[in-house]
Coordinates of C-alpha atoms in Angstrom, one line a residue:
M1 CA 148.7 108.4 -159.8
S2 CA 149.7 106.3 -156.8
R3 CA 153.2 107.7 -157.0
Y4 CA 151.8 111.2 -156.4
L5 CA 149.3 110.0 -153.7
F6 CA 152.0 108.2 -151.7
R7 CA 154.8 110.6 -152.1
T8 CA 154.1 112.0 -148.6
V9 CA 153.8 108.5 -147.2
V10 CA 157.2 107.5 -148.5
S11 CA 158.6 110.6 -146.8
W12 CA 157.2 109.3 -143.5
G13 CA 159.2 106.0 -143.8
R14 CA 161.2 104.2 -146.4
S15 CA 158.4 102.7 -148.5
S16 CA 154.8 103.0 -149.4
N17 CA 154.0 100.5 -146.6
V18 CA 154.1 102.3 -143.2
F19 CA 152.6 102.1 -139.8
L20 CA 151.4 105.5 -138.5
E21 CA 151.5 107.2 -135.1
N22 CA 147.8 106.3 -134.5
G23 CA 148.7 102.7 -134.8
A24 CA 147.2 102.1 -138.2
R25 CA 148.8 100.7 -141.3
L26 CA 148.7 102.5 -144.7
Y27 CA 150.0 100.8 -147.9
L28 CA 149.4 100.2 -151.6
D29 CA 147.7 96.9 -152.0
V30 CA 147.4 94.6 -155.1
G31 CA 146.5 96.8 -158.1
S32 CA 148.1 99.9 -156.6
H33 CA 145.1 101.0 -154.7
P34 CA 145.5 102.5 -151.2
E35 CA 144.5 100.4 -148.3
Y36 CA 144.1 101.7 -144.7
A37 CA 144.0 99.2 -141.8
T38 CA 142.8 100.6 -138.5
A39 CA 144.7 100.0 -135.3
E40 CA 143.5 97.3 -133.0
C41 CA 140.3 98.4 -131.2
D42 CA 138.4 96.8 -128.2
D43 CA 135.6 99.3 -128.5
V44 CA 133.3 99.7 -131.5
G45 CA 132.9 103.4 -131.0
E46 CA 136.6 103.8 -131.1
L47 CA 136.8 101.7 -134.2
V48 CA 134.3 104.0 -136.0
A49 CA 136.6 107.0 -135.0
Q50 CA 139.6 105.2 -136.3
D51 CA 137.8 104.3 -139.6
R52 CA 136.9 107.9 -140.1
A53 CA 140.5 108.9 -139.3
G54 CA 141.6 106.7 -142.2
E55 CA 139.2 108.6 -144.5
R56 CA 140.6 111.9 -143.3
I57 CA 144.2 110.8 -143.8
L58 CA 143.6 109.6 -147.3
R59 CA 141.5 112.7 -148.1
D60 CA 144.5 114.9 -147.1
L61 CA 146.9 112.7 -149.2
G62 CA 144.6 113.2 -152.2
E63 CA 144.5 116.9 -151.8
A64 CA 148.3 117.0 -151.5
A65 CA 148.6 114.9 -154.6
E66 CA 146.3 117.3 -156.5
R67 CA 148.4 120.3 -155.5
R68 CA 151.6 118.5 -156.6
L69 CA 150.1 117.7 -160.0
A70 CA 149.0 121.4 -160.4
E71 CA 152.6 122.5 -159.6
E72 CA 153.9 120.3 -162.3
G73 CA 151.4 121.7 -164.8
V74 CA 149.0 118.7 -164.8
R75 CA 145.4 119.8 -164.7
G76 CA 142.9 117.4 -163.1
A77 CA 141.2 116.2 -159.9
V78 CA 142.2 113.3 -157.7
H79 CA 139.2 111.3 -156.6
L80 CA 139.6 108.8 -153.7
L81 CA 136.5 106.5 -153.3
K82 CA 135.8 104.4 -150.3
N83 CA 133.9 101.7 -152.1
N84 CA 134.4 98.1 -153.4
T85 CA 134.2 98.2 -157.2
D86 CA 135.4 100.5 -159.9
S87 CA 133.7 101.6 -163.2
A88 CA 135.3 98.6 -165.0
G89 CA 133.9 96.1 -162.5
N90 CA 137.1 95.3 -160.6
S91 CA 136.5 94.5 -157.0
Y92 CA 138.6 95.2 -153.8
G93 CA 137.5 94.2 -150.3
C94 CA 136.5 95.8 -147.1
H95 CA 138.1 93.5 -144.6
E96 CA 136.9 92.9 -141.0
N97 CA 139.2 91.2 -138.6
Y98 CA 138.0 89.7 -135.3
L99 CA 140.1 88.2 -132.6
A100 CA 138.7 84.6 -132.2
R101 CA 139.6 81.9 -129.7
R102 CA 141.8 79.1 -130.8
D103 CA 140.0 76.5 -128.8
V104 CA 136.8 76.9 -130.7
D105 CA 136.4 74.7 -133.8
P106 CA 136.7 77.0 -136.9
E107 CA 133.9 75.1 -138.6
R108 CA 131.6 76.3 -135.8
Y109 CA 132.5 79.9 -136.7
H110 CA 131.8 79.2 -140.4
Q111 CA 128.6 77.3 -139.9
V112 CA 127.0 80.0 -137.7
L113 CA 128.5 83.1 -139.3
V114 CA 127.9 82.4 -143.0
P115 CA 124.1 82.7 -143.0
F116 CA 124.3 85.8 -140.9
L117 CA 126.9 87.5 -143.1
V118 CA 125.0 86.5 -146.3
S119 CA 121.8 88.1 -145.0
R120 CA 123.5 91.1 -143.2
Q121 CA 123.7 93.0 -146.5
I122 CA 120.1 94.1 -146.2
W123 CA 121.3 96.7 -143.7
A124 CA 125.0 96.7 -144.2
G125 CA 125.1 96.9 -148.0
A126 CA 126.4 100.1 -149.6
G127 CA 124.3 99.7 -152.8
H128 CA 125.4 99.6 -156.4
V129 CA 124.2 100.0 -160.0
L130 CA 125.1 96.6 -161.4
Q131 CA 125.5 96.1 -165.1
T132 CA 123.8 92.8 -166.2
A133 CA 123.1 91.2 -169.6
K134 CA 119.5 92.5 -169.2
G135 CA 120.6 96.0 -168.4
P136 CA 121.5 97.8 -165.2
V137 CA 119.8 97.0 -161.9
F138 CA 120.2 98.5 -158.4
V139 CA 121.5 95.9 -155.9
L140 CA 122.1 96.0 -152.1
S141 CA 125.8 95.1 -152.1
Q142 CA 128.8 95.9 -154.2
R143 CA 130.8 92.9 -152.9
S144 CA 128.2 90.1 -153.3
E145 CA 128.7 89.6 -157.1
H146 CA 132.4 89.0 -156.5
V147 CA 132.2 86.2 -153.9
W148 CA 132.7 82.7 -155.0
E149 CA 133.2 80.5 -151.9
A150 CA 131.9 80.3 -148.4
A151 CA 135.3 79.8 -146.9
S152 CA 138.8 79.7 -148.4
S153 CA 142.4 80.6 -147.7
A154 CA 142.5 82.7 -150.9
T155 CA 141.5 86.4 -151.0
T156 CA 141.7 87.4 -154.7
R157 CA 141.5 84.2 -156.7
S158 CA 138.2 82.8 -155.2
R159 CA 137.1 85.6 -152.9
P160 CA 135.4 83.8 -150.1
I161 CA 132.9 85.1 -147.5
I162 CA 135.4 84.1 -144.8
N163 CA 139.1 83.9 -145.4
T164 CA 140.6 81.0 -143.5
R165 CA 144.3 81.9 -143.8
D166 CA 145.7 81.3 -140.3
E167 CA 147.5 84.6 -139.6
P168 CA 146.4 85.8 -136.1
H169 CA 148.9 88.7 -135.5
A170 CA 148.7 87.5 -131.9
D171 CA 149.7 84.5 -129.7
P172 CA 148.8 81.6 -132.1
E173 CA 148.3 79.3 -129.2
Q174 CA 145.4 81.4 -127.9
Y175 CA 143.9 83.2 -130.9
R176 CA 143.1 82.9 -134.5
R177 CA 142.1 85.8 -136.8
L178 CA 138.6 85.6 -138.2
H179 CA 138.9 87.4 -141.5
V180 CA 135.6 88.5 -143.1
I181 CA 135.9 89.8 -146.6
V182 CA 132.3 89.7 -147.9
G183 CA 131.2 93.1 -146.5
D184 CA 130.9 96.5 -148.2
S185 CA 132.8 99.7 -147.3
N186 CA 130.3 101.8 -145.5
M187 CA 130.2 105.5 -145.5
N188 CA 127.5 105.7 -142.9
E189 CA 128.9 105.6 -139.3
V190 CA 125.9 103.8 -137.9
A191 CA 126.1 101.1 -140.5
T192 CA 129.8 100.6 -139.6
F193 CA 129.0 100.5 -135.9
M194 CA 126.2 97.9 -136.4
K195 CA 128.2 95.8 -138.8
V196 CA 131.1 95.3 -136.4
A197 CA 129.2 95.3 -133.1
V198 CA 126.5 92.9 -134.1
T199 CA 129.0 90.5 -135.7
A200 CA 131.0 90.7 -132.4
C201 CA 127.9 89.7 -130.5
I202 CA 127.4 86.7 -132.8
L203 CA 131.0 85.7 -132.1
T204 CA 130.5 86.0 -128.4
M205 CA 127.5 83.6 -128.7
I206 CA 129.5 81.1 -130.8
E207 CA 132.3 81.1 -128.2
S208 CA 129.9 80.5 -125.3
R209 CA 129.9 76.7 -125.0
D210 CA 126.6 76.5 -123.1
F211 CA 124.6 78.6 -125.5
L212 CA 123.1 76.8 -128.5
L213 CA 122.2 78.5 -131.8
R214 CA 119.7 77.1 -134.3
D215 CA 121.3 75.8 -137.5
M216 CA 120.6 78.2 -140.3
S217 CA 123.0 76.7 -142.8
L218 CA 122.2 77.7 -146.4
E219 CA 121.8 75.2 -149.2
N220 CA 123.9 77.4 -151.5
P221 CA 125.5 80.4 -149.8
I222 CA 126.9 81.9 -153.0
R223 CA 123.6 81.8 -154.8
A224 CA 121.9 83.2 -151.7
V225 CA 124.3 86.1 -151.3
R226 CA 123.6 87.1 -154.9
D227 CA 119.8 86.5 -154.8
I228 CA 119.5 88.7 -151.6
S229 CA 121.6 91.4 -153.1
L230 CA 119.4 91.5 -156.3
D231 CA 116.2 92.1 -154.3
P232 CA 115.9 95.6 -152.7
G233 CA 112.3 94.7 -152.0
L234 CA 113.6 92.1 -149.5
R235 CA 110.9 89.6 -150.4
R236 CA 113.0 86.9 -152.2
T237 CA 113.5 83.7 -150.3
V238 CA 116.6 81.5 -150.1
R239 CA 116.7 77.8 -149.3
L240 CA 118.3 76.5 -146.1
A241 CA 120.1 73.2 -146.0
N242 CA 117.1 71.6 -144.3
G243 CA 114.8 72.7 -147.2
R244 CA 113.1 75.6 -145.4
E245 CA 112.5 78.7 -147.5
V246 CA 113.2 82.0 -145.7
T247 CA 113.9 85.7 -146.5
A248 CA 117.0 87.6 -145.4
L249 CA 114.8 89.4 -142.9
D250 CA 113.8 86.0 -141.5
I251 CA 117.4 85.0 -141.0
Q252 CA 118.3 88.2 -139.4
R253 CA 115.4 88.1 -137.0
E254 CA 116.4 84.5 -136.0
Y255 CA 119.9 85.7 -135.1
L256 CA 118.5 88.8 -133.3
D257 CA 116.2 86.6 -131.2
H258 CA 119.2 84.5 -130.2
A259 CA 121.2 87.6 -129.3
E260 CA 118.5 89.1 -127.1
R261 CA 118.0 85.8 -125.4
Y262 CA 121.8 85.6 -124.7
D263 CA 121.7 89.1 -123.4
R264 CA 118.9 88.2 -120.9
I265 CA 120.9 85.1 -119.7
H266 CA 124.5 86.3 -119.8
G267 CA 124.5 90.0 -120.5
F268 CA 126.2 92.0 -123.2
S269 CA 128.1 95.3 -122.7
A270 CA 126.3 98.6 -122.9
G271 CA 127.7 99.2 -126.4
E272 CA 126.6 95.8 -127.6
R273 CA 123.1 96.5 -126.2
R274 CA 123.0 99.7 -128.2
A275 CA 123.9 97.7 -131.3
L276 CA 121.0 95.2 -130.5
D277 CA 118.6 98.1 -130.2
L278 CA 119.7 99.5 -133.5
W279 CA 119.6 96.1 -135.1
R280 CA 116.0 95.5 -134.0
S281 CA 114.7 98.9 -135.0
T282 CA 116.5 98.6 -138.4
L283 CA 114.9 95.2 -139.1
D284 CA 111.5 96.7 -138.1
G285 CA 112.0 99.6 -140.4
L286 CA 113.2 97.4 -143.3
E287 CA 110.0 95.3 -142.9
H288 CA 107.5 98.1 -142.8
Q289 CA 109.1 101.3 -144.2
A290 CA 112.5 100.8 -145.6
E291 CA 112.8 104.3 -147.2
S292 CA 112.8 105.8 -143.7
L293 CA 116.2 104.2 -142.9
G294 CA 118.3 106.4 -145.2
R295 CA 119.8 108.0 -142.1
R296 CA 121.6 104.7 -141.2
V297 CA 121.6 102.4 -144.2
D298 CA 123.9 103.3 -147.1
W299 CA 122.0 101.5 -149.9
I300 CA 118.8 103.2 -149.0
L301 CA 120.2 106.7 -149.0
K302 CA 122.1 106.0 -152.2
R303 CA 119.0 104.7 -154.0
A304 CA 117.0 107.7 -152.9
L305 CA 119.6 110.1 -154.3
I306 CA 119.7 108.2 -157.6
E307 CA 115.9 108.0 -157.9
R308 CA 115.7 111.8 -157.1
Y309 CA 118.2 112.5 -159.9
M310 CA 116.5 110.3 -162.4
A311 CA 113.1 111.9 -161.7
R312 CA 114.6 115.4 -162.1
H313 CA 116.4 114.6 -165.3
G314 CA 114.1 112.1 -166.9
C315 CA 116.7 109.4 -167.2
G316 CA 117.2 105.7 -166.2
L317 CA 119.8 103.6 -164.5
D318 CA 121.6 103.2 -167.9
D319 CA 122.5 106.9 -168.0
P320 CA 126.2 107.4 -167.4
R321 CA 125.5 110.2 -165.0
V322 CA 123.7 107.8 -162.7
Q323 CA 126.7 105.5 -162.8
M324 CA 128.8 108.6 -161.7
I325 CA 126.4 109.2 -158.8
D326 CA 127.0 105.6 -157.7
L327 CA 130.7 106.4 -157.5
Q328 CA 130.5 109.9 -156.3
Y329 CA 128.5 108.8 -153.2
H330 CA 131.8 107.3 -151.9
D331 CA 134.2 110.3 -152.7
L332 CA 136.1 111.2 -149.6
R333 CA 136.4 114.8 -150.5
Q334 CA 133.8 116.6 -148.4
S335 CA 133.0 119.1 -151.2
R336 CA 132.4 116.4 -153.8
G337 CA 131.3 113.2 -152.0
L338 CA 127.5 112.8 -152.1
Y339 CA 127.5 111.1 -148.7
H340 CA 129.4 114.0 -147.1
L341 CA 127.0 116.5 -148.7
A342 CA 124.1 114.5 -147.2
R343 CA 125.9 114.5 -143.9
E344 CA 126.3 118.3 -144.0
K345 CA 122.6 118.7 -144.6
G346 CA 121.8 116.6 -141.5
W347 CA 120.4 113.7 -143.5
V348 CA 122.4 110.9 -141.7
D349 CA 122.9 109.8 -138.1
L350 CA 126.4 109.9 -136.6
V351 CA 128.3 107.9 -134.0
V352 CA 131.4 110.0 -133.3
G353 CA 132.2 113.7 -133.4
D354 CA 134.8 115.6 -135.4
D355 CA 136.9 115.9 -132.2
D356 CA 136.9 112.1 -131.9
V357 CA 138.1 111.8 -135.5
A358 CA 140.8 114.4 -135.1
R359 CA 142.1 112.6 -132.0
A360 CA 142.1 109.3 -133.9
V361 CA 144.1 110.7 -136.7
A362 CA 146.9 111.6 -134.3
E363 CA 146.6 109.0 -131.5
A364 CA 146.3 105.2 -131.2
P365 CA 143.5 103.6 -129.1
A366 CA 144.6 103.9 -125.5
T367 CA 143.4 100.4 -124.4
T368 CA 145.1 98.1 -127.0
R369 CA 148.5 97.1 -128.2
A370 CA 148.3 99.9 -130.7
H371 CA 149.0 102.4 -127.9
L372 CA 152.5 101.0 -127.5
R373 CA 153.1 100.9 -131.2
G374 CA 152.0 104.5 -131.7
R375 CA 154.2 105.8 -128.8
F376 CA 157.2 103.9 -130.1
I377 CA 156.8 105.3 -133.7
R378 CA 156.3 108.8 -132.4
R379 CA 159.4 108.6 -130.2
A380 CA 161.6 107.0 -132.9
K381 CA 160.6 109.8 -135.3
E382 CA 161.3 112.5 -132.8
R383 CA 164.8 111.0 -132.1
R384 CA 165.4 110.3 -135.9
R385 CA 166.1 106.7 -135.2
D386 CA 165.8 104.0 -137.8
Y387 CA 163.1 101.5 -136.8
S388 CA 160.9 98.7 -138.1
V389 CA 157.3 97.9 -137.0
D390 CA 154.6 95.4 -137.9
W391 CA 151.5 94.3 -136.0
V392 CA 153.5 92.3 -133.4
H393 CA 157.1 93.5 -133.5
L394 CA 158.8 96.8 -132.5
K395 CA 162.4 96.9 -133.6
V396 CA 165.2 99.5 -133.4
N397 CA 167.5 99.1 -136.5
D398 CA 170.8 99.6 -134.8
R399 CA 173.8 97.4 -134.2
A400 CA 172.0 95.6 -131.3
Q401 CA 168.8 95.0 -133.4
R402 CA 166.7 95.4 -130.2
T403 CA 163.2 93.9 -130.7
V404 CA 160.1 93.6 -128.6
M405 CA 157.4 91.2 -129.5
C406 CA 153.9 92.2 -128.4
K407 CA 151.7 89.1 -128.8
D408 CA 148.7 90.3 -126.8
P409 CA 146.5 92.7 -128.9
L410 CA 144.6 93.7 -125.8
R411 CA 147.6 94.7 -123.7
S412 CA 148.3 98.5 -123.7
S413 CA 151.2 98.5 -121.2
D414 CA 154.5 96.7 -121.3
E415 CA 157.6 97.4 -119.3
R416 CA 159.8 96.0 -122.1
V417 CA 158.3 98.6 -124.5
E418 CA 158.8 101.3 -121.9
R419 CA 162.5 100.4 -121.7
L420 CA 162.8 100.3 -125.5
I421 CA 161.2 103.8 -125.9
A422 CA 163.3 105.2 -123.0
S423 CA 166.5 104.0 -124.8
L424 CA 165.8 105.9 -128.0

């Protein structure tokens, strides 16, 4: 199936691993499943648009593959799901990458971030019907059952919360890449916005040397990430390293209080303040009336759809049709995906408009290195020139092998790149 899906992609380049004119990367990952990596973004609203652009690009590829199959006499439908586990229980990640400072001890990132990430699933989880020895149960997160370490350089063998492989895709003397792989793939735009913006706020506080954060280290992060996921009622406690018993809501409120104090002293950006407001109102809603948050929390909307279906048909979580609903929530096809149907009915809140998404399909973010990459790719294609691109390098594959290295992800203008583009 991947051969049909990526036939168009191969026509764009020479393989199934390509960079696009919007600065993103599209390729087949381990297990032959498609993976889309957005371009570098320095604004979370832009990131949401770029993420949605990836959905649209893959949706279009799926529709094209379906047409090719029909032309060859193969009947069937192509389903592309933006989720983190298949019907057989295999898992694949939703990776978040943050530009982190090299001069900050990585252990400080891990110490502060792990409790936040473990508890974040109460509002960032996508929800899942998990098959257990005692029967199926509804859990908050698809990814939590597949995590085995707090931090590790591996990504598939041990599946950590934070991947420590030192691959910054930037100047290694200034930056490291903070690679978070514990999160779920969110369909809801507000959940995506909060997930990235709030995490970025935490990173800002970590990197502020004069701002102290209370130690919330967990006694057993892996047990805690599972226990929290298994409790949609949000009442179960987990043990901190100091022996204190707290709920995931308690942990999240502790971090929120720190963030609001930081904002009063140092000040966050307008977008980050918007994320803080959403964060506080979401925690308040989870504590007092969680079912009201289906407009912004994926697991709550998915659970409501499943409960409505079970009530209508008199079935339980063990019904195969319920398991199909779990998958169908994530279908990228607008006419089939349950999230998209809920969106059309006005049941969810949005962050970006359709025009923003259409622009993000065609254009790279204007304020990062991706702008240079996108322009180079577009010009090389127009001139039918052979080229190679990765996150850092732009190369013309001619006798001179002209190459420009762009080490600063936040730099959107470069005279060297301008000369390279002009020479095509």
